[in-house]
Coordinates of C-alpha atoms in Angstrom, one line a residue:
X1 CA 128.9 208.1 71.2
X2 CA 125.7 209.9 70.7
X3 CA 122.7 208.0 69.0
X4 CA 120.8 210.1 66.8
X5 CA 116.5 209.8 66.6
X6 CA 116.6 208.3 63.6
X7 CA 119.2 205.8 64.6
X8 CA 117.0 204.7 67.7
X9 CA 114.3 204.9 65.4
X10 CA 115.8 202.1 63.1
X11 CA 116.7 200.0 66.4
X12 CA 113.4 200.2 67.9
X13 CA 111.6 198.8 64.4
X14 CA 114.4 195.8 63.7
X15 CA 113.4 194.8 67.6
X16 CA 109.9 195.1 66.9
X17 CA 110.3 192.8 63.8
X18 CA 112.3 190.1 65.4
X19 CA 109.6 189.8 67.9
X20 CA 106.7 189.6 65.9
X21 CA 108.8 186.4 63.6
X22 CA 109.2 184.7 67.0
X23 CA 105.8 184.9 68.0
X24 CA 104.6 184.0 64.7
X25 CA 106.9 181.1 64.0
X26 CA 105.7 179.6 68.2
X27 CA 102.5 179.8 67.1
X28 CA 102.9 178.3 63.7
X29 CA 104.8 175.5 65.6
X30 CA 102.0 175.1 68.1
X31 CA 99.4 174.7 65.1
X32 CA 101.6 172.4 64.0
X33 CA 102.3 170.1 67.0
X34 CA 98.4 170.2 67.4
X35 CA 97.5 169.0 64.3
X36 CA 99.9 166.0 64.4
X37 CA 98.0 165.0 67.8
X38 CA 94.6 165.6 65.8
X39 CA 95.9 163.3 63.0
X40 CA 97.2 160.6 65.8
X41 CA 94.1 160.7 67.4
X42 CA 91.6 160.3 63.8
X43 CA 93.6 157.0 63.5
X44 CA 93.0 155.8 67.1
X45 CA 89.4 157.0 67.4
X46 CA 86.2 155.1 66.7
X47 CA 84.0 156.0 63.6
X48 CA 80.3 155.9 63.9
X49 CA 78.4 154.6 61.1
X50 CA 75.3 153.5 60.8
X51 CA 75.1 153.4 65.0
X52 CA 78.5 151.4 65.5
X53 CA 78.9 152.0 69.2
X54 CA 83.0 153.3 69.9
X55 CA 83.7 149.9 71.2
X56 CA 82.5 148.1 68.0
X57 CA 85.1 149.7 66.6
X58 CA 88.4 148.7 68.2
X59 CA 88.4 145.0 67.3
X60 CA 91.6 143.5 65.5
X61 CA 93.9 146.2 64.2
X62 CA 95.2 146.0 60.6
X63 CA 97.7 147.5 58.9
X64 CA 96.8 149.6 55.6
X65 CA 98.8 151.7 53.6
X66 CA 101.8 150.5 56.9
X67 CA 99.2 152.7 59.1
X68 CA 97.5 151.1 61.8
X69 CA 93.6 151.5 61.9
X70 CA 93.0 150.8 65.4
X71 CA 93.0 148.0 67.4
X72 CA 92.6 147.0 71.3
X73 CA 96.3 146.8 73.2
X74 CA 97.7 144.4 75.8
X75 CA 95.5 141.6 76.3
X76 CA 92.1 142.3 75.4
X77 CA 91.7 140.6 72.0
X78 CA 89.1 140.6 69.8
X79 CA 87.6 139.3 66.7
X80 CA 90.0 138.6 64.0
X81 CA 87.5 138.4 60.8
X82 CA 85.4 141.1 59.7
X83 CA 82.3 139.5 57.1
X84 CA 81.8 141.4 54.2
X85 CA 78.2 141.3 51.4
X86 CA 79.6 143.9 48.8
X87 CA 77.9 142.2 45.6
X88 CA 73.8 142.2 46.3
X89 CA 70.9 144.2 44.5
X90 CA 68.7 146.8 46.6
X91 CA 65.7 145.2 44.5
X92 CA 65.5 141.7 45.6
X93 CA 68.3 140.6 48.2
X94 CA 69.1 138.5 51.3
X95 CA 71.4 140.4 53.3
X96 CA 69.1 140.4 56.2
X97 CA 69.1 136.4 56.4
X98 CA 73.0 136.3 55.6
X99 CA 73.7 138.8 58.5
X100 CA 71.3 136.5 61.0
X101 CA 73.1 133.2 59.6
X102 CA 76.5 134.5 60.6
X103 CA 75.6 136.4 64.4
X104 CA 73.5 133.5 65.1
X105 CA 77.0 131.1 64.8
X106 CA 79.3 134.0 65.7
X107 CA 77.6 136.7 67.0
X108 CA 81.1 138.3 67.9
X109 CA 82.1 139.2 64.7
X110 CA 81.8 142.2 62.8
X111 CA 79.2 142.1 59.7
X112 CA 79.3 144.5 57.2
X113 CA 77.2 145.5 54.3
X114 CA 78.6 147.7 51.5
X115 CA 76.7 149.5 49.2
X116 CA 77.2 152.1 46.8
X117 CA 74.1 154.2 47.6
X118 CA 71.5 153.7 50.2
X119 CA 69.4 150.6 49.2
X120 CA 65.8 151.0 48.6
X121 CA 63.4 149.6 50.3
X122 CA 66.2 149.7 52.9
X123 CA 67.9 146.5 54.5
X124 CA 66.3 144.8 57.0
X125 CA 69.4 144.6 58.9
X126 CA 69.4 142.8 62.6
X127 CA 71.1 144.3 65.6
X128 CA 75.1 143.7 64.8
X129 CA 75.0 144.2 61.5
X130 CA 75.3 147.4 59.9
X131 CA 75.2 149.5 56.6
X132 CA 78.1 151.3 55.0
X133 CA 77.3 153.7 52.1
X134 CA 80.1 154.7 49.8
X135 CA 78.7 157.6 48.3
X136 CA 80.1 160.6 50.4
X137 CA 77.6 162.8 51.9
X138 CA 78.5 166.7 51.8
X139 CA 77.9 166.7 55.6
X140 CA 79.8 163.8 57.1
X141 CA 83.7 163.4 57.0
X142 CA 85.0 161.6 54.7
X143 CA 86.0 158.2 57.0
X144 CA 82.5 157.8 57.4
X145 CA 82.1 156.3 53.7
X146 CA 85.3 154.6 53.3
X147 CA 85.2 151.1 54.3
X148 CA 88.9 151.1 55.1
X149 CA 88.2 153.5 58.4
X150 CA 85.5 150.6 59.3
X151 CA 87.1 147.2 59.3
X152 CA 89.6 146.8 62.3
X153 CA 90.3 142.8 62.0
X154 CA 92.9 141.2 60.8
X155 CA 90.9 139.8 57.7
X156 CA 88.2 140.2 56.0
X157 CA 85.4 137.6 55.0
X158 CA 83.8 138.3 51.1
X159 CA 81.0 137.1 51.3
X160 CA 78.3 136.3 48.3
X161 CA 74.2 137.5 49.0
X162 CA 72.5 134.6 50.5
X163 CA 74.5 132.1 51.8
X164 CA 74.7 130.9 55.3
X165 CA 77.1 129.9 58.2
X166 CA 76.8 126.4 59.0
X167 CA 79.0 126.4 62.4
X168 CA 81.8 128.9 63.7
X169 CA 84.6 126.4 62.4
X170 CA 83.9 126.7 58.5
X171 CA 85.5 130.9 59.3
X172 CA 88.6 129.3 61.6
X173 CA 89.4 126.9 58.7
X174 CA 89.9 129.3 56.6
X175 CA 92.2 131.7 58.7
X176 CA 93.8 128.6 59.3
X177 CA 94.8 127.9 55.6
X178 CA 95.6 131.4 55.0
X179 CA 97.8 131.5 58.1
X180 CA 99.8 128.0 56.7
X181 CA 100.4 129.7 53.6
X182 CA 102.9 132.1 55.7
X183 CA 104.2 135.0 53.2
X184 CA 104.1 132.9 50.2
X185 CA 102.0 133.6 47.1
X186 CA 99.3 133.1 48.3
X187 CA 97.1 135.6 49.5
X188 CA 93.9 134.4 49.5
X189 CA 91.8 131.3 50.6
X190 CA 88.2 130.5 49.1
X191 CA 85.6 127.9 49.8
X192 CA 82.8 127.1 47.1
X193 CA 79.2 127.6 48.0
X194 CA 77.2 124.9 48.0
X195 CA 79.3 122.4 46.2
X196 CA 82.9 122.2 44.3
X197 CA 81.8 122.7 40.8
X198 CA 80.1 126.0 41.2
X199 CA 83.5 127.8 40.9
X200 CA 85.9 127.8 38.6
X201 CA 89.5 128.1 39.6
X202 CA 91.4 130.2 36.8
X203 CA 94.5 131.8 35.7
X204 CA 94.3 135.7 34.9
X205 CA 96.8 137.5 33.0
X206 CA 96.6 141.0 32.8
X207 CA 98.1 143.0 30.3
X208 CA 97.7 147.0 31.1
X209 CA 100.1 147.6 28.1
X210 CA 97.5 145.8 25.6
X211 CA 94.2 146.7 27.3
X212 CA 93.9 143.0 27.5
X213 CA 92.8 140.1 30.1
X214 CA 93.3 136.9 29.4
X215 CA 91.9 133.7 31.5
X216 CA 92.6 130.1 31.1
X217 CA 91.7 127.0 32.9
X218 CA 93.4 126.0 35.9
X219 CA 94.2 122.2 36.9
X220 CA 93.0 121.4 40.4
X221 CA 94.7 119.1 43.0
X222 CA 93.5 116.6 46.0
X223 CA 94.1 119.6 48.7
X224 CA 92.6 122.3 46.7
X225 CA 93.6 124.8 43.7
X226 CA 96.0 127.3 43.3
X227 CA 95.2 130.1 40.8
X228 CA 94.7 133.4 40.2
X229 CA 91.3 133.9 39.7
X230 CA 88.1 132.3 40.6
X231 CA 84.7 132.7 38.3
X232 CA 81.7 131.5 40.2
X233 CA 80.1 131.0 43.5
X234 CA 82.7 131.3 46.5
X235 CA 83.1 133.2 50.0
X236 CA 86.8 134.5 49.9
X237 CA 89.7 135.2 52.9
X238 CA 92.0 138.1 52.4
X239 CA 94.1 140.0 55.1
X240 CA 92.3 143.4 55.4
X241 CA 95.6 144.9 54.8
X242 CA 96.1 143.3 51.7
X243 CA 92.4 144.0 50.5
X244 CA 92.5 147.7 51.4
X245 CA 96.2 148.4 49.9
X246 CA 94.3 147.3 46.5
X247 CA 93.6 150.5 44.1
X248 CA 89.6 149.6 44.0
X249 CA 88.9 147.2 47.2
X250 CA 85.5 146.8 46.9
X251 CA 84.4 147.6 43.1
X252 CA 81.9 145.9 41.7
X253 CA 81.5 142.8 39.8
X254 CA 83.5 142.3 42.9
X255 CA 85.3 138.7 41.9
X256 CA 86.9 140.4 38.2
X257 CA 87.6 143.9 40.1
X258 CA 89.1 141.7 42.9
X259 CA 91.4 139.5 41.1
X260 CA 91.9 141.6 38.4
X261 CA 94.2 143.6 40.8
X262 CA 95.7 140.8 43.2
X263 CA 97.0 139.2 39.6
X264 CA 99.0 142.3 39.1
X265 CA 100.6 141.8 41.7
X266 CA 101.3 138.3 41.4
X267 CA 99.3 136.8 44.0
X268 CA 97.3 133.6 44.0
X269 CA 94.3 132.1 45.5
X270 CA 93.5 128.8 47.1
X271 CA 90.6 127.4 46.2
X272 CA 89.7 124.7 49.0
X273 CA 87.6 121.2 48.1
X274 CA 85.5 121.8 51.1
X275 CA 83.3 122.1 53.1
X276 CA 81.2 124.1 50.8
X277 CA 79.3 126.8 52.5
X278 CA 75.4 126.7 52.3
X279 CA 72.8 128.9 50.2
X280 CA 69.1 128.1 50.6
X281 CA 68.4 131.4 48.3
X282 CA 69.5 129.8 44.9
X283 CA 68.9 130.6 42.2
X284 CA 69.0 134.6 44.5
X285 CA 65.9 136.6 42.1
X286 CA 63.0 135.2 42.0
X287 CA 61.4 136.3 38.8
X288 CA 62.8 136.1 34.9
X289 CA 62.3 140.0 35.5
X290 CA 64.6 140.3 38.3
X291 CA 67.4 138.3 36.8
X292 CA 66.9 140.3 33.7
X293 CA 67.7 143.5 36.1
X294 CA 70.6 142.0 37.8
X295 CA 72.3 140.7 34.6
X296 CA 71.5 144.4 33.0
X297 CA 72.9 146.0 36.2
X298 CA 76.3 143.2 36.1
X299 CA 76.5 144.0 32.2
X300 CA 76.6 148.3 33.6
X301 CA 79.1 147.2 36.2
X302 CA 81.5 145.4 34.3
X303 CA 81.3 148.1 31.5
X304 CA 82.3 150.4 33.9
X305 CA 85.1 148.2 35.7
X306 CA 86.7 147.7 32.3
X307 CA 87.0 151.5 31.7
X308 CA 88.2 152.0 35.1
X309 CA 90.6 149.4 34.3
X310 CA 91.8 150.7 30.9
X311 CA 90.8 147.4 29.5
X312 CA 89.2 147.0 26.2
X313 CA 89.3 143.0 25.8
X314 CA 88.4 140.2 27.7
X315 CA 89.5 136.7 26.1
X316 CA 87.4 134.1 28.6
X317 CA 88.7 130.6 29.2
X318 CA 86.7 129.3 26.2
X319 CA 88.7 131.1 23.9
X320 CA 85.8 134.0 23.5
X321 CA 86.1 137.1 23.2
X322 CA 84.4 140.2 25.0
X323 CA 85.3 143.7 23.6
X324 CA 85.3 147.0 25.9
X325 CA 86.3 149.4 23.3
X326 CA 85.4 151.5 20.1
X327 CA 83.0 150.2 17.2
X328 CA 82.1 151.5 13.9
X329 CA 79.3 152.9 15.8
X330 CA 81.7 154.7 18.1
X331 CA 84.8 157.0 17.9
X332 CA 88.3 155.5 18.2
X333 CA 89.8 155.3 21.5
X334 CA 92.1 158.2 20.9
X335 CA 92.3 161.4 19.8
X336 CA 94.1 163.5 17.4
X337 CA 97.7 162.5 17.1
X338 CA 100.6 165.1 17.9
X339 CA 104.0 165.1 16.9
X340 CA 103.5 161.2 15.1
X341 CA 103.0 160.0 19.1
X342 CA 99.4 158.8 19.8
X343 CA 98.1 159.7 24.0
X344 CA 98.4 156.5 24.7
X345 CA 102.3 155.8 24.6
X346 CA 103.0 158.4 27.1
X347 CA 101.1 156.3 29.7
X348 CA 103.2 153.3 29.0
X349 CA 100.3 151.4 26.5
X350 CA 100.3 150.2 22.7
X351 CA 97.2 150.3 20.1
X352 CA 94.1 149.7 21.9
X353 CA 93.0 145.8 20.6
X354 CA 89.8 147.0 19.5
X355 CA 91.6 149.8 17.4
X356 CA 94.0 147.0 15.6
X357 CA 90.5 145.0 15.6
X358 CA 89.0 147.6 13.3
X359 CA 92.1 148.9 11.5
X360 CA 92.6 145.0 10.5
X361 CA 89.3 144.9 8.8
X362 CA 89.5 148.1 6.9
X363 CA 92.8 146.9 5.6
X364 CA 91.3 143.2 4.5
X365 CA 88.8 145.4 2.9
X366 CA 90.5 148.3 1.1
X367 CA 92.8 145.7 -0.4
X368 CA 90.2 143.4 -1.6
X369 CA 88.4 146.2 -3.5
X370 CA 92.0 147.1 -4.7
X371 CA 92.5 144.1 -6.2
X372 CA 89.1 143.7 -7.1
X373 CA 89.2 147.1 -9.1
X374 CA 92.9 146.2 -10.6
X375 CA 94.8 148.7 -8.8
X376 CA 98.4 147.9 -8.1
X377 CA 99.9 148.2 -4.3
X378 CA 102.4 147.4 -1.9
X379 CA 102.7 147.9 2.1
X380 CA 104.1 151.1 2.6
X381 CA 106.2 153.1 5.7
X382 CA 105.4 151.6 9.0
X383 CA 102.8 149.1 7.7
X384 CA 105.8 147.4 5.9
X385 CA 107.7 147.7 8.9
X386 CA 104.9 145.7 10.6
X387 CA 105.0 143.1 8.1
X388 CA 108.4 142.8 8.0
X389 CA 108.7 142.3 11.9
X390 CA 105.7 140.0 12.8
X391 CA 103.2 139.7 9.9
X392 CA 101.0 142.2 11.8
X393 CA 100.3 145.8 12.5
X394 CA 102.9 147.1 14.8
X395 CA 101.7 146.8 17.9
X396 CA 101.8 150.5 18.7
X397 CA 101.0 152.1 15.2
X398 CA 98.0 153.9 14.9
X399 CA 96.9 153.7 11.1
X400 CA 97.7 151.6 7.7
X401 CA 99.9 152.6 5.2
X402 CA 99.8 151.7 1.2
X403 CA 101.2 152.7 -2.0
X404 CA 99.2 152.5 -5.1
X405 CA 100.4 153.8 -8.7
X406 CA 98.9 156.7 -9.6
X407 CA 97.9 155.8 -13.5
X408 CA 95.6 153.1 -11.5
X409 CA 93.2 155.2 -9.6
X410 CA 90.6 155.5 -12.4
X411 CA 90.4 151.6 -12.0
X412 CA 88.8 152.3 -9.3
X413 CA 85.2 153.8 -8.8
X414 CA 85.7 154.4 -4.9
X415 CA 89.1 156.3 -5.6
X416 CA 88.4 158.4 -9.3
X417 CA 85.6 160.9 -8.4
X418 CA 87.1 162.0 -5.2
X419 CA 88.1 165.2 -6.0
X420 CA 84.9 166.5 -5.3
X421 CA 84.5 165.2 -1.8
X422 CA 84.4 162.3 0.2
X423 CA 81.8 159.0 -0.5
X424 CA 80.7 156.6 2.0
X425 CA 80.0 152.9 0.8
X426 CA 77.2 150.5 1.4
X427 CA 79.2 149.0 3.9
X428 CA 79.8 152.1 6.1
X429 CA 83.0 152.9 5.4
X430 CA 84.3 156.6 4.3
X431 CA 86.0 157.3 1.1
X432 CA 87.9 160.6 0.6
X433 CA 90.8 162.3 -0.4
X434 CA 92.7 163.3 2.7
X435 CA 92.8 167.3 3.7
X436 CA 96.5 167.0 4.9
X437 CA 98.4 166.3 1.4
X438 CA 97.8 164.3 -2.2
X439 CA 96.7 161.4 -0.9
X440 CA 93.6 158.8 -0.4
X441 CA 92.2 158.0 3.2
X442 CA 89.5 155.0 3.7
X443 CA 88.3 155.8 7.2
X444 CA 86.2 152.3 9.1
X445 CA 83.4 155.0 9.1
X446 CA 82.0 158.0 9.8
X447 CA 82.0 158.0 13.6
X448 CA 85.2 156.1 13.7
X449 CA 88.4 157.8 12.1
X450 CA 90.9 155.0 12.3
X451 CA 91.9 154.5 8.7
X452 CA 93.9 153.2 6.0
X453 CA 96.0 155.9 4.0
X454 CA 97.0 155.0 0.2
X455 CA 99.9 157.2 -0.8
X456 CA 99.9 157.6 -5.1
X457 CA 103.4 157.2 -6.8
X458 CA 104.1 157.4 -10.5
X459 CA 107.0 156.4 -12.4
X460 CA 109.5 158.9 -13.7
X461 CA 112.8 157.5 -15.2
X462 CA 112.7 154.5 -13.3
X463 CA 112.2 156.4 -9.7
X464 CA 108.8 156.6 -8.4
X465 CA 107.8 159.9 -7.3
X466 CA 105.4 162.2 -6.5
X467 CA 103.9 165.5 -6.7
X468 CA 103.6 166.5 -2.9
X469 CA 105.6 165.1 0.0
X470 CA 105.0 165.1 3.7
X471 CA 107.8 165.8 6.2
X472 CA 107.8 162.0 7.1
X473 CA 111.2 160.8 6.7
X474 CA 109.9 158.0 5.0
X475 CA 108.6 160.0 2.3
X476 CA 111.0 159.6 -0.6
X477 CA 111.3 158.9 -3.9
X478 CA 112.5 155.3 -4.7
X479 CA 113.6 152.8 -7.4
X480 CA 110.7 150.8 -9.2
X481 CA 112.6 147.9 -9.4
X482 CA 111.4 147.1 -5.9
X483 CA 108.0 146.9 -7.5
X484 CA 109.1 144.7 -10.0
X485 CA 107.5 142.4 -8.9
X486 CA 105.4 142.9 -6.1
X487 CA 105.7 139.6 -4.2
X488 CA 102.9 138.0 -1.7
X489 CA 103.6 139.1 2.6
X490 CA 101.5 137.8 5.2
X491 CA 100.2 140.8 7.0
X492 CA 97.0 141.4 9.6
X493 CA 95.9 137.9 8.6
X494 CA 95.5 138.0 4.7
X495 CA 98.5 137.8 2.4
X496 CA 99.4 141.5 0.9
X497 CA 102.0 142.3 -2.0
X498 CA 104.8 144.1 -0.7
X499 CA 108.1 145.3 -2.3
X500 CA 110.4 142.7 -3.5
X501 CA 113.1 143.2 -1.4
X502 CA 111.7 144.6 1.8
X503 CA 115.0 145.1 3.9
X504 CA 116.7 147.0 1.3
X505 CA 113.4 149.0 0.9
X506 CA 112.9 149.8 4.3
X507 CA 116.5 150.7 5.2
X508 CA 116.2 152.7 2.0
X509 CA 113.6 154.7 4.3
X510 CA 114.3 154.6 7.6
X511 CA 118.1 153.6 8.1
X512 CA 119.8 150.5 8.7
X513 CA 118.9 147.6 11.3
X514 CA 115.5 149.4 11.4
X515 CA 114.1 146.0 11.3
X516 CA 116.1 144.9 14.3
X517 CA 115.9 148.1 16.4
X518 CA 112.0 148.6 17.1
X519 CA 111.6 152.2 18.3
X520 CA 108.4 154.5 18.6
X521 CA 108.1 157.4 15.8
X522 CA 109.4 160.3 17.2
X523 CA 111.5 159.2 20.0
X524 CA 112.3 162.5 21.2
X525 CA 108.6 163.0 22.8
X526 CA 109.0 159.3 23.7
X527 CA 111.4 156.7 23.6
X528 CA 110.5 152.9 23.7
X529 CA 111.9 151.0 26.2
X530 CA 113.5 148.2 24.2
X531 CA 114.2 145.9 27.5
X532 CA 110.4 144.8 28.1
X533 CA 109.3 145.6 24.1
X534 CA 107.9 142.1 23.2
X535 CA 106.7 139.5 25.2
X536 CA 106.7 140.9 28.6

């Protein structure tokens, strides 16, 4: 059989092709191979920062993220405890002395100080101690700033500016009380400085779903507390694994952003009796000037912390209350809502507590100036839902809803010249009549758009009704007898008027068991999960 030129031709070029995808896929498979040895040998190697020498390096070997970060094989052990001064001020500090304290004792272990930026005036560091900045630099990889790369021990020592190390054994006593605690709760060990009633050993509960953080005295016992969050003056023990598998290891105030995260994850700290370690540098600033910087700078910090967080309120042991979020002086802590589903349910959170704050005071407001002005209402749609459910706002409901009667509104001097625009009252707060349909809207003022909404029915045969209706499903007509009477409801801490017989009202508008059957407002963009809805 005779093989024509173009036949050959064809041959020659489907050879040609399979050769060039063998060569190509080798050499993709050596690149490959290569880099895999590159990667094993970044985990193994050393990493020079502010002159650690290679061997400084290799001490310990812990475990983040299930990767090891080094370590010394076979018999050739080294230091098990890494000391760490995260929380000091470039402007007046004793780093310096707290780095001598600890060599001087144990001049084997590792002693790190971690800073944001570079300090200025820079530490005064002595030989064994070094700097770690954060901060990446454009020309350095990015190990060199991350403090995970840089401590090889088993555990890690946080320690607070200023104190000292009295002898080696105060460091073994706590590795050994860590180590007794096996795989148990707990995951840390503290020891007060200077004396037992400079820290406070607390419970934290964090609620990401609320924005909220609770903390509440802990009892103590004869060998020591067990809690989940300390508030004061202490040098703390963690397993570098553990600390560096946390989201923000090292943030800053370092004792919230520290157990903040372990008390997500349900682990506690012991708080020991003593020995107490020592702290010749108290109080640490040394003018009214510089503790006026510090506190300014720990006010910035946890600012920052809590909207790192996503937390908006603080509730302290004393029953106080610190607040994160929006004001009347700010905007709300969401934006414009889409298809009746606020931002914030998509990423598993309710209301924001400062929003409910603030919506909670415009309602005690509006309705006292409704009375006030002898204007007839009721709760209305969700709002009545609220009530109905747990005398409150419904935890994930975004606004206030009210019914007034129509004939009524001239009672009223903040409501009967709004046709011409909106009017903002001595007290801040925003008057107008709402651009999306016939309807009022009281906003908490004019930075802050959450609002209360007053809906005008009038009576027609019996049925009250209106002009103009919305495509809420809740927005229909209705008997007045269920306004005859109004009757008292306990709702966002005052008592409200609500229809007289609320079930029949609300299954009227939603369907029936709506009372029962909690669910978010348009469950096809998001459903609520009814298994952890209230009190988880």
């Amino acid at each position: 059989m005779r093989i024509s030129f173009c036949q050959a031709l064809l041959t020659g070029a489907i050879i040609l092709n399979l050769l060039i995808l063998y060569y190509v896929s080798r050499a993709q498979q050596q690149m490959m191979e290569k880099r895999r040895e590159q990667g094993k040998g970044l985990k193994k190697a050393s990493l020079p920062v502010s002159g650690l020498g290679a061997m400084g390096n290799l001490v310990g070997g812990s475990m983040v993220g299930g990767v090891k970060l080094g370590g010394l094989e076979g018999n050739m052990r080294g230091p098990r405890v890494t000391i760490l001064v995260r929380e000091f001020e470039d402007f007046e500090n004793y780093v310096g002395d707290v780095a001598r304290s600890f060599l001087r004792q144990r001049p084997e272990l590792p002693f790190l100080a971690v800073a944001e930026n570079s300090p200025y005036p820079p530490l005064a560091l002595p030989e064994g101690a070094r700097l770690l900045v954060m901060s990446p630099s454009p020309d350095q990889p990015p190990q060199t700033h991350r403090p995970e790369f840089n401590v090889r021990t088993e555990f890690s020592l946080l320690v607070p500016d200023g104190v000292e190390l009295d002898h080696g054994r105060q460091v073994e006593r706590l590795i050994r009380e860590l180590e007794g605690e096996g795989g148990g709760p707990v995951r840390l060990v503290a020891a007060p400085v200077l004396t037992r009633s400079s820290v406070q050993c607390l419970h934290l509960r964090v609620n990401l779903r609320e924005w909220t953080a609770t903390y509440s005295p802990a009892a103590s016992g004869s060998s020591g507390s067990v809690c989940t969050a300390l508030q004061g003056d202490a040098v703390v023990l963690i397993r570098t694994e553990d600390l560096f598998n946390l989201s923000v290891p090292l943030g800053r105030p370092l004792m919230s952003s520290l157990f903040g995260q372990t008390s997500l994850r349900g682990w506690k700290v012991k708080l020991l009796e003593g020995p107490s370690f020592s702290a010749s540098h108290r109080p640490l600033f040394s003018s009214a000037h510089n503790q006026w910087k510090a506190d300014s700078r720990l006010k910035d910090a946890t600012n920052h912390l809590m909207r790192s967080f996503g937390l908006k309120r603080l509730i302290l042991p004393d029953g106080r209350d610190q607040w994160f979020g929006c004001s009347k002086e700010t905007a709300r802590c969401f934006g414009t809502v889409r298809d009746d589903t606020p931002e914030y349910l998509y990423i598993e959170r309710w209301t924001p507590p400062c929003c409910l704050r603030a919506l909670r005071e415009t309602t005690k407001y509006v309705i006292n100036i409704l009375e006030s002005s002898g204007v007839r209402y009721w709760l209305e749609g969700g709002s009545l839902l609220g009530a109905a459910r747990h005398q409150d706002i419904i935890p994930w409901d975004y606004d206030v809803d009210l019914g007034i009667y129509l004939e009524d509104v001239p009672n009223c001097d903040y409501l009967k010249n709004l046709d011409s625009g909106s009017l903002v009252d001595a007290n801040g707060y925003v008057w107008e009549r709402a651009v999306e349909g016939d309807f009022y809207r009281v906003q908490y003022s004019e930075t802050n758009h959450l609002h209360v909404d007053l809906w005008p029915f009038y009576p027609r045969n019996g049925v009250m009704t209106r002009d103009t209706w919305t495509e809420h499903k809740q927005d229909v007509e209705f008997s007045e007898h269920f306004l005859q009477p109004l009757v008292p409801m306990p709702f966002a801490g005052i008592t409200t008027y609500g229809p007289n017989n609320h079930r029949a009202f609300l299954e009227l508008k939603f369907g029936e068991g709506v009372i029962e059957n909690p669910q978010y407002p348009n469950p096809a963009k998001k459903r609520l999960d009814r298994s952890r809805t209230f009190g988880s």
